[in-house]
């Protein structure tokens, strides 16, 4: 396991200075707070299919999807992007996007935030499961879908939520992948 701590997530009084998160060494980290994030992401995409026959089109599609995900994440406060190759064919990897979302109009009470998510979930088989869980880092809203897991952890001092957005497009978010993502989430600690 490697520790991730990007530095200075919030300047608000009473808010943590930073966070620590244990992520397995196999996950490739892209620091979205530095200008070199595109080069880091490109390195991952170039290395992923090493030793395998992967079409240039698939490689280009993976690059475009990951770049767009990183850019959209940065626009919403993303700080780190972790990638895990789970396929042999060079297709989309499992990922974790770590973001900080200020409270703004977001409810500071995790129960109310969970209710807000619950109201927006469509009925039917694709409905995500919303729950409130207690982590070592504090109360969190957990939103589980077929291939995604989003955990919104309330930050001390009213700074907002630290959001861990996991995606597993190939394996799905069940069994070992869900347990791994829960273990990563459970490792979250605040740095005063």
Short mmCIF file of N, CA, C and O in Angstrom, two decimals, residues 45-165:
data_model
loop_
_atom_site.label_atom_id
_atom_site.label_comp_id
_atom_site.label_asym_id
_atom_site.label_seq_id
_atom_site.Cartn_x
_atom_site.Cartn_y
_atom_site.Cartn_z
N UNK A 45 -1.46 5.30 -20.09
CA UNK A 45 -2.10 4.74 -21.29
C UNK A 45 -1.08 4.04 -22.17
O UNK A 45 -1.36 2.98 -22.71
N UNK A 46 0.12 4.61 -22.29
CA UNK A 46 1.16 3.98 -23.12
C UNK A 46 1.68 2.68 -22.51
O UNK A 46 2.00 1.75 -23.23
N UNK A 47 1.77 2.63 -21.18
CA UNK A 47 2.30 1.43 -20.51
C UNK A 47 1.27 0.32 -20.36
O UNK A 47 1.64 -0.85 -20.28
N UNK A 48 0.01 0.68 -20.28
CA UNK A 48 -1.04 -0.30 -19.98
C UNK A 48 -1.01 -1.52 -20.89
O UNK A 48 -1.03 -2.63 -20.41
N UNK A 49 -0.95 -1.36 -22.21
CA UNK A 49 -1.00 -2.55 -23.07
C UNK A 49 0.37 -3.16 -23.37
O UNK A 49 0.49 -3.98 -24.27
N UNK A 50 1.40 -2.80 -22.63
CA UNK A 50 2.76 -3.29 -22.90
C UNK A 50 2.77 -4.82 -23.02
O UNK A 50 2.27 -5.54 -22.17
N UNK A 51 3.34 -5.30 -24.10
CA UNK A 51 3.47 -6.73 -24.32
C UNK A 51 2.21 -7.38 -24.87
O UNK A 51 2.15 -8.58 -25.04
N UNK A 52 1.18 -6.60 -25.15
CA UNK A 52 -0.07 -7.13 -25.69
C UNK A 52 -0.38 -6.43 -27.00
O UNK A 52 0.01 -5.29 -27.22
N UNK A 53 -1.11 -7.11 -27.83
CA UNK A 53 -1.53 -6.49 -29.09
C UNK A 53 -2.81 -5.70 -28.83
O UNK A 53 -3.87 -6.26 -28.59
N UNK A 54 -2.68 -4.38 -28.82
CA UNK A 54 -3.81 -3.49 -28.59
C UNK A 54 -3.88 -2.53 -29.78
O UNK A 54 -2.89 -1.92 -30.15
N UNK A 55 -5.06 -2.43 -30.35
CA UNK A 55 -5.21 -1.57 -31.53
C UNK A 55 -4.99 -0.11 -31.16
O UNK A 55 -5.26 0.32 -30.04
N UNK A 56 -4.50 0.64 -32.11
CA UNK A 56 -4.28 2.08 -31.91
C UNK A 56 -5.60 2.78 -31.62
O UNK A 56 -5.66 3.72 -30.84
N UNK A 57 -6.67 2.29 -32.23
CA UNK A 57 -7.99 2.89 -32.00
C UNK A 57 -8.45 2.71 -30.56
O UNK A 57 -8.93 3.65 -29.93
N UNK A 58 -8.27 1.50 -30.01
CA UNK A 58 -8.65 1.26 -28.62
C UNK A 58 -7.81 2.12 -27.68
O UNK A 58 -8.33 2.74 -26.75
N UNK A 59 -6.51 2.18 -27.94
CA UNK A 59 -5.61 2.98 -27.12
C UNK A 59 -6.03 4.46 -27.16
O UNK A 59 -6.08 5.13 -26.13
N UNK A 60 -6.38 4.95 -28.32
CA UNK A 60 -6.83 6.33 -28.49
C UNK A 60 -8.15 6.56 -27.74
O UNK A 60 -8.34 7.58 -27.09
N UNK A 61 -9.07 5.59 -27.82
CA UNK A 61 -10.36 5.71 -27.12
C UNK A 61 -10.17 5.74 -25.60
O UNK A 61 -10.81 6.52 -24.91
N UNK A 62 -9.27 4.88 -25.10
CA UNK A 62 -8.99 4.87 -23.66
C UNK A 62 -8.38 6.19 -23.24
O UNK A 62 -8.79 6.79 -22.24
N UNK A 63 -7.41 6.69 -24.02
CA UNK A 63 -6.79 7.99 -23.72
C UNK A 63 -7.84 9.09 -23.67
O UNK A 63 -7.89 9.88 -22.73
N UNK A 64 -8.71 9.13 -24.66
CA UNK A 64 -9.73 10.18 -24.73
C UNK A 64 -10.69 10.10 -23.54
O UNK A 64 -10.99 11.12 -22.90
N UNK A 65 -11.14 8.90 -23.22
CA UNK A 65 -12.07 8.73 -22.10
C UNK A 65 -11.42 9.13 -20.78
O UNK A 65 -12.02 9.87 -19.98
N UNK A 66 -10.19 8.68 -20.54
CA UNK A 66 -9.51 9.01 -19.28
C UNK A 66 -9.19 10.50 -19.20
O UNK A 66 -9.35 11.13 -18.15
N UNK A 67 -8.75 11.09 -20.31
CA UNK A 67 -8.46 12.53 -20.33
C UNK A 67 -9.73 13.34 -20.03
O UNK A 67 -9.72 14.27 -19.24
N UNK A 68 -10.84 12.96 -20.68
CA UNK A 68 -12.10 13.66 -20.45
C UNK A 68 -12.57 13.51 -19.01
O UNK A 68 -13.09 14.46 -18.41
N UNK A 69 -12.40 12.32 -18.44
CA UNK A 69 -12.76 12.09 -17.04
C UNK A 69 -11.92 12.98 -16.13
O UNK A 69 -12.45 13.61 -15.20
N UNK A 70 -10.62 13.04 -16.39
CA UNK A 70 -9.73 13.88 -15.57
C UNK A 70 -10.08 15.35 -15.70
O UNK A 70 -10.12 16.08 -14.71
N UNK A 71 -10.33 15.81 -16.92
CA UNK A 71 -10.67 17.22 -17.13
C UNK A 71 -11.98 17.58 -16.45
O UNK A 71 -12.09 18.62 -15.80
N UNK A 72 -13.00 16.73 -16.60
CA UNK A 72 -14.28 16.99 -15.94
C UNK A 72 -14.11 16.95 -14.42
O UNK A 72 -14.69 17.77 -13.70
N UNK A 73 -13.30 16.02 -13.93
CA UNK A 73 -13.04 15.93 -12.50
C UNK A 73 -12.34 17.18 -11.98
O UNK A 73 -12.71 17.72 -10.92
N UNK A 74 -11.34 17.65 -12.70
CA UNK A 74 -10.64 18.87 -12.29
C UNK A 74 -11.59 20.05 -12.21
O UNK A 74 -11.50 20.88 -11.30
N UNK A 75 -12.52 20.13 -13.13
CA UNK A 75 -13.50 21.22 -13.13
C UNK A 75 -14.41 21.17 -11.90
O UNK A 75 -14.96 22.18 -11.49
N UNK A 76 -14.53 19.97 -11.30
CA UNK A 76 -15.37 19.79 -10.12
C UNK A 76 -14.54 19.58 -8.85
O UNK A 76 -15.05 19.02 -7.87
N UNK A 77 -13.28 19.97 -8.85
CA UNK A 77 -12.47 19.90 -7.64
C UNK A 77 -11.67 18.63 -7.43
O UNK A 77 -11.21 18.35 -6.33
N UNK A 78 -11.47 17.84 -8.48
CA UNK A 78 -10.69 16.61 -8.35
C UNK A 78 -9.21 16.94 -8.13
O UNK A 78 -8.68 17.86 -8.72
N UNK A 79 -8.58 16.15 -7.26
CA UNK A 79 -7.18 16.36 -6.91
C UNK A 79 -6.28 15.20 -7.33
O UNK A 79 -5.12 15.40 -7.64
N UNK A 80 -6.84 13.99 -7.32
CA UNK A 80 -6.06 12.79 -7.65
C UNK A 80 -6.91 11.85 -8.49
O UNK A 80 -8.12 11.79 -8.33
N UNK A 81 -6.22 11.10 -9.35
CA UNK A 81 -6.87 10.13 -10.22
C UNK A 81 -6.01 8.87 -10.16
O UNK A 81 -4.83 8.90 -10.53
N UNK A 82 -6.57 7.78 -9.67
CA UNK A 82 -5.85 6.51 -9.58
C UNK A 82 -6.43 5.54 -10.60
O UNK A 82 -7.64 5.48 -10.79
N UNK A 83 -5.54 4.75 -11.23
CA UNK A 83 -5.96 3.83 -12.27
C UNK A 83 -5.37 2.45 -12.03
O UNK A 83 -4.20 2.32 -11.68
N UNK A 84 -6.20 1.42 -12.23
CA UNK A 84 -5.77 0.04 -12.06
C UNK A 84 -6.15 -0.75 -13.29
O UNK A 84 -7.33 -0.84 -13.65
N UNK A 85 -5.16 -1.31 -13.96
CA UNK A 85 -5.43 -2.13 -15.13
C UNK A 85 -5.96 -3.48 -14.67
O UNK A 85 -5.27 -4.21 -13.97
N UNK A 86 -7.19 -3.78 -15.05
CA UNK A 86 -7.78 -5.07 -14.70
C UNK A 86 -8.06 -5.90 -15.93
O UNK A 86 -8.59 -6.99 -15.83
N UNK A 87 -7.69 -5.39 -17.10
CA UNK A 87 -7.99 -6.11 -18.33
C UNK A 87 -6.70 -6.52 -19.04
O UNK A 87 -5.66 -5.91 -18.87
N UNK A 88 -6.82 -7.51 -19.86
CA UNK A 88 -5.69 -7.97 -20.68
C UNK A 88 -5.73 -7.34 -22.07
O UNK A 88 -4.79 -7.42 -22.81
N UNK A 89 -6.88 -6.74 -22.41
CA UNK A 89 -7.03 -6.23 -23.77
C UNK A 89 -6.78 -4.73 -23.90
O UNK A 89 -6.98 -4.16 -24.97
N UNK A 90 -6.35 -4.07 -22.83
CA UNK A 90 -6.03 -2.65 -22.90
C UNK A 90 -7.23 -1.73 -22.80
O UNK A 90 -7.13 -0.54 -23.06
N UNK A 91 -8.40 -2.28 -22.44
CA UNK A 91 -9.59 -1.43 -22.35
C UNK A 91 -9.60 -0.63 -21.05
O UNK A 91 -8.63 -0.63 -20.31
N UNK A 92 -10.70 0.05 -20.76
CA UNK A 92 -10.77 0.97 -19.63
C UNK A 92 -10.41 0.31 -18.31
O UNK A 92 -10.91 -0.76 -17.99
N UNK A 93 -9.55 0.98 -17.54
CA UNK A 93 -9.15 0.44 -16.24
C UNK A 93 -10.16 0.81 -15.16
O UNK A 93 -11.02 1.68 -15.34
N UNK A 94 -10.04 0.14 -14.02
CA UNK A 94 -10.77 0.57 -12.82
C UNK A 94 -10.13 1.88 -12.39
O UNK A 94 -8.94 2.11 -12.64
N UNK A 95 -10.90 2.75 -11.76
CA UNK A 95 -10.34 4.04 -11.39
C UNK A 95 -10.92 4.57 -10.08
O UNK A 95 -11.97 4.11 -9.62
N UNK A 96 -10.20 5.53 -9.53
CA UNK A 96 -10.62 6.26 -8.34
C UNK A 96 -10.28 7.72 -8.58
O UNK A 96 -9.14 8.07 -8.87
N UNK A 97 -11.29 8.58 -8.49
CA UNK A 97 -11.13 10.02 -8.62
C UNK A 97 -11.43 10.62 -7.25
O UNK A 97 -12.50 10.39 -6.70
N UNK A 98 -10.46 11.35 -6.68
CA UNK A 98 -10.62 11.97 -5.37
C UNK A 98 -10.86 13.46 -5.57
O UNK A 98 -10.04 14.14 -6.18
N UNK A 99 -12.00 13.94 -5.05
CA UNK A 99 -12.39 15.34 -5.23
C UNK A 99 -12.80 15.96 -3.90
O UNK A 99 -13.23 15.27 -2.99
N UNK A 100 -12.70 17.28 -3.85
CA UNK A 100 -13.20 18.01 -2.70
C UNK A 100 -14.34 18.89 -3.17
O UNK A 100 -14.21 19.62 -4.14
N UNK A 101 -15.49 18.75 -2.52
CA UNK A 101 -16.66 19.52 -2.88
C UNK A 101 -17.05 20.42 -1.70
O UNK A 101 -17.46 19.91 -0.66
N UNK A 102 -16.92 21.74 -1.85
CA UNK A 102 -17.33 22.65 -0.77
C UNK A 102 -18.83 22.49 -0.50
O UNK A 102 -19.58 22.06 -1.38
N UNK A 103 -19.26 22.83 0.70
CA UNK A 103 -20.67 22.64 1.05
C UNK A 103 -21.61 23.41 0.15
O UNK A 103 -22.51 22.84 -0.42
N UNK A 104 -21.43 24.71 0.00
CA UNK A 104 -22.34 25.47 -0.86
C UNK A 104 -23.79 25.16 -0.53
O UNK A 104 -24.23 25.34 0.58
N UNK A 105 -24.52 24.62 -1.49
CA UNK A 105 -25.92 24.24 -1.27
C UNK A 105 -26.07 22.77 -0.92
O UNK A 105 -27.18 22.27 -0.79
N UNK A 106 -24.95 22.08 -0.75
CA UNK A 106 -24.96 20.68 -0.37
C UNK A 106 -25.26 20.57 1.13
O UNK A 106 -24.65 21.28 1.92
N UNK A 107 -26.19 19.72 1.53
CA UNK A 107 -26.49 19.59 2.96
C UNK A 107 -25.27 19.14 3.77
O UNK A 107 -24.56 18.22 3.37
N UNK A 108 -25.04 19.80 4.90
CA UNK A 108 -23.92 19.44 5.78
C UNK A 108 -24.23 18.20 6.60
O UNK A 108 -23.34 17.59 7.17
N UNK A 109 -25.49 17.81 6.66
CA UNK A 109 -25.92 16.62 7.40
C UNK A 109 -25.92 15.44 6.43
O UNK A 109 -26.68 15.44 5.45
N UNK A 110 -25.07 14.43 6.67
CA UNK A 110 -25.02 13.28 5.75
C UNK A 110 -26.38 12.60 5.54
O UNK A 110 -26.66 12.12 4.45
N UNK A 111 -27.23 12.56 6.57
CA UNK A 111 -28.56 11.94 6.42
C UNK A 111 -29.39 12.72 5.38
O UNK A 111 -30.05 12.13 4.54
N UNK A 112 -29.33 14.05 5.45
CA UNK A 112 -30.07 14.88 4.49
C UNK A 112 -29.45 14.76 3.10
O UNK A 112 -30.16 14.77 2.09
N UNK A 113 -28.14 14.67 3.04
CA UNK A 113 -27.45 14.52 1.76
C UNK A 113 -27.85 13.18 1.12
O UNK A 113 -28.12 13.11 -0.09
N UNK A 114 -27.90 12.12 1.91
CA UNK A 114 -28.32 10.81 1.40
C UNK A 114 -29.76 10.88 0.90
O UNK A 114 -30.07 10.32 -0.17
N UNK A 115 -30.63 11.56 1.63
CA UNK A 115 -32.03 11.70 1.20
C UNK A 115 -32.10 12.46 -0.12
O UNK A 115 -32.91 12.12 -1.00
N UNK A 116 -31.25 13.47 -0.29
CA UNK A 116 -31.18 14.24 -1.53
C UNK A 116 -30.81 13.32 -2.69
O UNK A 116 -31.41 13.37 -3.76
N UNK A 117 -29.79 12.46 -2.48
CA UNK A 117 -29.40 11.50 -3.52
C UNK A 117 -30.54 10.53 -3.81
O UNK A 117 -30.82 10.21 -4.96
N UNK A 118 -31.15 10.02 -2.77
CA UNK A 118 -32.22 9.04 -2.89
C UNK A 118 -33.37 9.58 -3.75
O UNK A 118 -33.91 8.87 -4.59
N UNK A 119 -33.72 10.85 -3.57
CA UNK A 119 -34.80 11.47 -4.35
C UNK A 119 -34.47 11.54 -5.84
O UNK A 119 -35.37 11.54 -6.67
N UNK A 120 -33.21 11.62 -6.18
CA UNK A 120 -32.79 11.76 -7.57
C UNK A 120 -32.55 10.43 -8.28
O UNK A 120 -32.28 10.42 -9.47
N UNK A 121 -32.65 9.35 -7.56
CA UNK A 121 -32.43 8.03 -8.16
C UNK A 121 -33.68 7.56 -8.89
O UNK A 121 -34.77 7.53 -8.31
N UNK A 122 -33.54 7.17 -10.15
CA UNK A 122 -34.71 6.66 -10.88
C UNK A 122 -35.11 5.28 -10.36
O UNK A 122 -34.28 4.54 -9.82
N UNK A 123 -36.36 4.96 -10.50
CA UNK A 123 -36.85 3.64 -10.11
C UNK A 123 -36.36 2.61 -11.13
O UNK A 123 -36.03 2.95 -12.25
N UNK A 124 -36.30 1.37 -10.72
CA UNK A 124 -35.95 0.30 -11.65
C UNK A 124 -34.68 -0.43 -11.28
O UNK A 124 -34.07 -0.18 -10.24
N UNK A 125 -34.29 -1.32 -12.17
CA UNK A 125 -33.16 -2.20 -11.92
C UNK A 125 -31.83 -1.46 -11.80
O UNK A 125 -30.94 -1.90 -11.08
N UNK A 126 -31.67 -0.34 -12.48
CA UNK A 126 -30.42 0.40 -12.44
C UNK A 126 -30.28 1.34 -11.25
O UNK A 126 -29.30 2.07 -11.14
N UNK A 127 -31.25 1.33 -10.37
CA UNK A 127 -31.25 2.23 -9.21
C UNK A 127 -30.05 1.96 -8.32
O UNK A 127 -29.77 0.83 -7.95
N UNK A 128 -29.32 3.03 -7.98
CA UNK A 128 -28.16 2.89 -7.09
C UNK A 128 -28.65 2.84 -5.64
O UNK A 128 -29.66 3.43 -5.30
N UNK A 129 -27.88 2.13 -4.80
CA UNK A 129 -28.22 2.03 -3.38
C UNK A 129 -27.52 3.14 -2.62
O UNK A 129 -26.30 3.28 -2.70
N UNK A 130 -28.28 3.91 -1.88
CA UNK A 130 -27.77 5.04 -1.11
C UNK A 130 -27.87 4.71 0.37
O UNK A 130 -28.91 4.26 0.84
N UNK A 131 -26.76 4.94 1.10
CA UNK A 131 -26.76 4.70 2.54
C UNK A 131 -25.81 5.67 3.22
O UNK A 131 -24.97 6.29 2.57
N UNK A 132 -25.96 5.79 4.52
CA UNK A 132 -25.03 6.58 5.33
C UNK A 132 -24.21 5.57 6.12
O UNK A 132 -24.77 4.65 6.74
N UNK A 133 -22.90 5.73 6.06
CA UNK A 133 -22.00 4.83 6.78
C UNK A 133 -21.09 5.65 7.69
O UNK A 133 -20.85 6.82 7.44
N UNK A 134 -20.62 5.00 8.73
CA UNK A 134 -19.69 5.66 9.65
C UNK A 134 -18.30 5.09 9.39
O UNK A 134 -18.08 3.89 9.49
N UNK A 135 -17.38 5.96 9.01
CA UNK A 135 -15.98 5.58 8.76
C UNK A 135 -15.12 6.13 9.89
O UNK A 135 -15.56 7.00 10.64
N UNK A 136 -13.88 5.70 9.96
CA UNK A 136 -12.95 6.27 10.94
C UNK A 136 -12.80 7.77 10.71
O UNK A 136 -12.60 8.54 11.66
N UNK A 137 -12.93 8.23 9.46
CA UNK A 137 -12.80 9.64 9.12
C UNK A 137 -14.08 10.43 9.37
O UNK A 137 -14.09 11.64 9.27
N UNK A 138 -15.18 9.74 9.68
CA UNK A 138 -16.44 10.40 9.96
C UNK A 138 -17.59 9.85 9.14
O UNK A 138 -17.46 8.85 8.44
N UNK A 139 -18.73 10.53 9.22
CA UNK A 139 -19.94 10.09 8.51
C UNK A 139 -19.76 10.29 7.01
O UNK A 139 -19.14 11.25 6.57
N UNK A 140 -20.33 9.35 6.25
CA UNK A 140 -20.20 9.40 4.80
C UNK A 140 -21.47 8.91 4.13
O UNK A 140 -22.19 8.06 4.68
N UNK A 141 -21.74 9.44 2.96
CA UNK A 141 -22.85 8.99 2.13
C UNK A 141 -22.24 8.05 1.09
O UNK A 141 -21.32 8.43 0.36
N UNK A 142 -22.77 6.83 1.02
CA UNK A 142 -22.26 5.80 0.12
C UNK A 142 -23.31 5.54 -0.96
O UNK A 142 -24.47 5.25 -0.63
N UNK A 143 -22.92 5.69 -2.23
CA UNK A 143 -23.83 5.50 -3.35
C UNK A 143 -23.25 4.41 -4.24
O UNK A 143 -22.24 4.62 -4.92
N UNK A 144 -23.89 3.24 -4.24
CA UNK A 144 -23.39 2.06 -4.94
C UNK A 144 -24.23 1.75 -6.17
O UNK A 144 -25.44 1.59 -6.08
N UNK A 145 -23.56 1.70 -7.33
CA UNK A 145 -24.21 1.32 -8.59
C UNK A 145 -23.60 0.03 -9.11
O UNK A 145 -22.72 -0.56 -8.46
N UNK A 146 -24.01 -0.41 -10.28
CA UNK A 146 -23.51 -1.65 -10.86
C UNK A 146 -22.00 -1.59 -11.13
O UNK A 146 -21.29 -2.57 -10.90
N UNK A 147 -21.51 -0.45 -11.61
CA UNK A 147 -20.08 -0.33 -11.93
C UNK A 147 -19.40 0.83 -11.21
O UNK A 147 -18.24 1.13 -11.48
N UNK A 148 -20.13 1.49 -10.31
CA UNK A 148 -19.57 2.65 -9.61
C UNK A 148 -19.84 2.59 -8.11
O UNK A 148 -20.82 1.99 -7.67
N UNK A 149 -18.97 3.24 -7.37
CA UNK A 149 -19.15 3.45 -5.94
C UNK A 149 -18.65 4.85 -5.63
O UNK A 149 -17.48 5.16 -5.89
N UNK A 150 -19.54 5.71 -5.13
CA UNK A 150 -19.17 7.06 -4.74
C UNK A 150 -19.37 7.18 -3.24
O UNK A 150 -20.45 6.85 -2.73
N UNK A 151 -18.33 7.64 -2.56
CA UNK A 151 -18.41 7.83 -1.11
C UNK A 151 -18.08 9.28 -0.82
O UNK A 151 -17.00 9.76 -1.16
N UNK A 152 -19.04 9.97 -0.22
CA UNK A 152 -18.92 11.40 0.09
C UNK A 152 -18.71 11.51 1.60
O UNK A 152 -19.65 11.31 2.37
N UNK A 153 -17.47 11.82 2.00
CA UNK A 153 -17.10 11.85 3.41
C UNK A 153 -17.13 13.30 3.90
O UNK A 153 -16.44 14.16 3.36
N UNK A 154 -17.96 13.55 4.92
CA UNK A 154 -18.06 14.89 5.48
C UNK A 154 -16.74 15.27 6.14
O UNK A 154 -16.22 14.54 6.99
N UNK A 155 -16.19 16.40 5.73
CA UNK A 155 -14.91 16.86 6.28
C UNK A 155 -15.15 17.62 7.58
O UNK A 155 -16.15 18.33 7.71
N UNK A 156 -14.26 17.47 8.55
CA UNK A 156 -14.38 18.24 9.79
C UNK A 156 -14.30 19.73 9.51
O UNK A 156 -13.70 20.16 8.53
N UNK A 157 -14.93 20.52 10.36
CA UNK A 157 -14.85 21.97 10.24
C UNK A 157 -15.77 22.57 9.20
O UNK A 157 -15.67 23.74 8.87
N UNK A 158 -16.68 21.77 8.64
CA UNK A 158 -17.64 22.29 7.68
C UNK A 158 -17.06 22.70 6.34
O UNK A 158 -17.62 23.53 5.64
N UNK A 159 -15.92 22.13 5.97
CA UNK A 159 -15.26 22.50 4.71
C UNK A 159 -15.98 21.92 3.50
O UNK A 159 -15.88 22.47 2.41
N UNK A 160 -16.68 20.83 3.67
CA UNK A 160 -17.36 20.20 2.55
C UNK A 160 -17.25 18.69 2.63
O UNK A 160 -17.11 18.12 3.71
N UNK A 161 -17.30 18.07 1.48
CA UNK A 161 -17.19 16.61 1.39
C UNK A 161 -15.96 16.25 0.56
O UNK A 161 -15.70 16.87 -0.48
N UNK A 162 -15.25 15.24 1.02
CA UNK A 162 -14.21 14.63 0.20
C UNK A 162 -14.90 13.46 -0.49
O UNK A 162 -15.48 12.60 0.18
N UNK A 163 -14.88 13.45 -1.80
CA UNK A 163 -15.60 12.42 -2.55
C UNK A 163 -14.61 11.47 -3.20
O UNK A 163 -13.69 11.88 -3.89
N UNK A 164 -14.83 10.18 -2.94
CA UNK A 164 -14.05 9.11 -3.55
C UNK A 164 -14.97 8.45 -4.58
O UNK A 164 -15.96 7.83 -4.20
N UNK A 165 -14.66 8.63 -5.85
CA UNK A 165 -15.48 8.10 -6.93
C UNK A 165 -14.76 6.94 -7.61
O UNK A 165 -13.80 7.15 -8.35
#
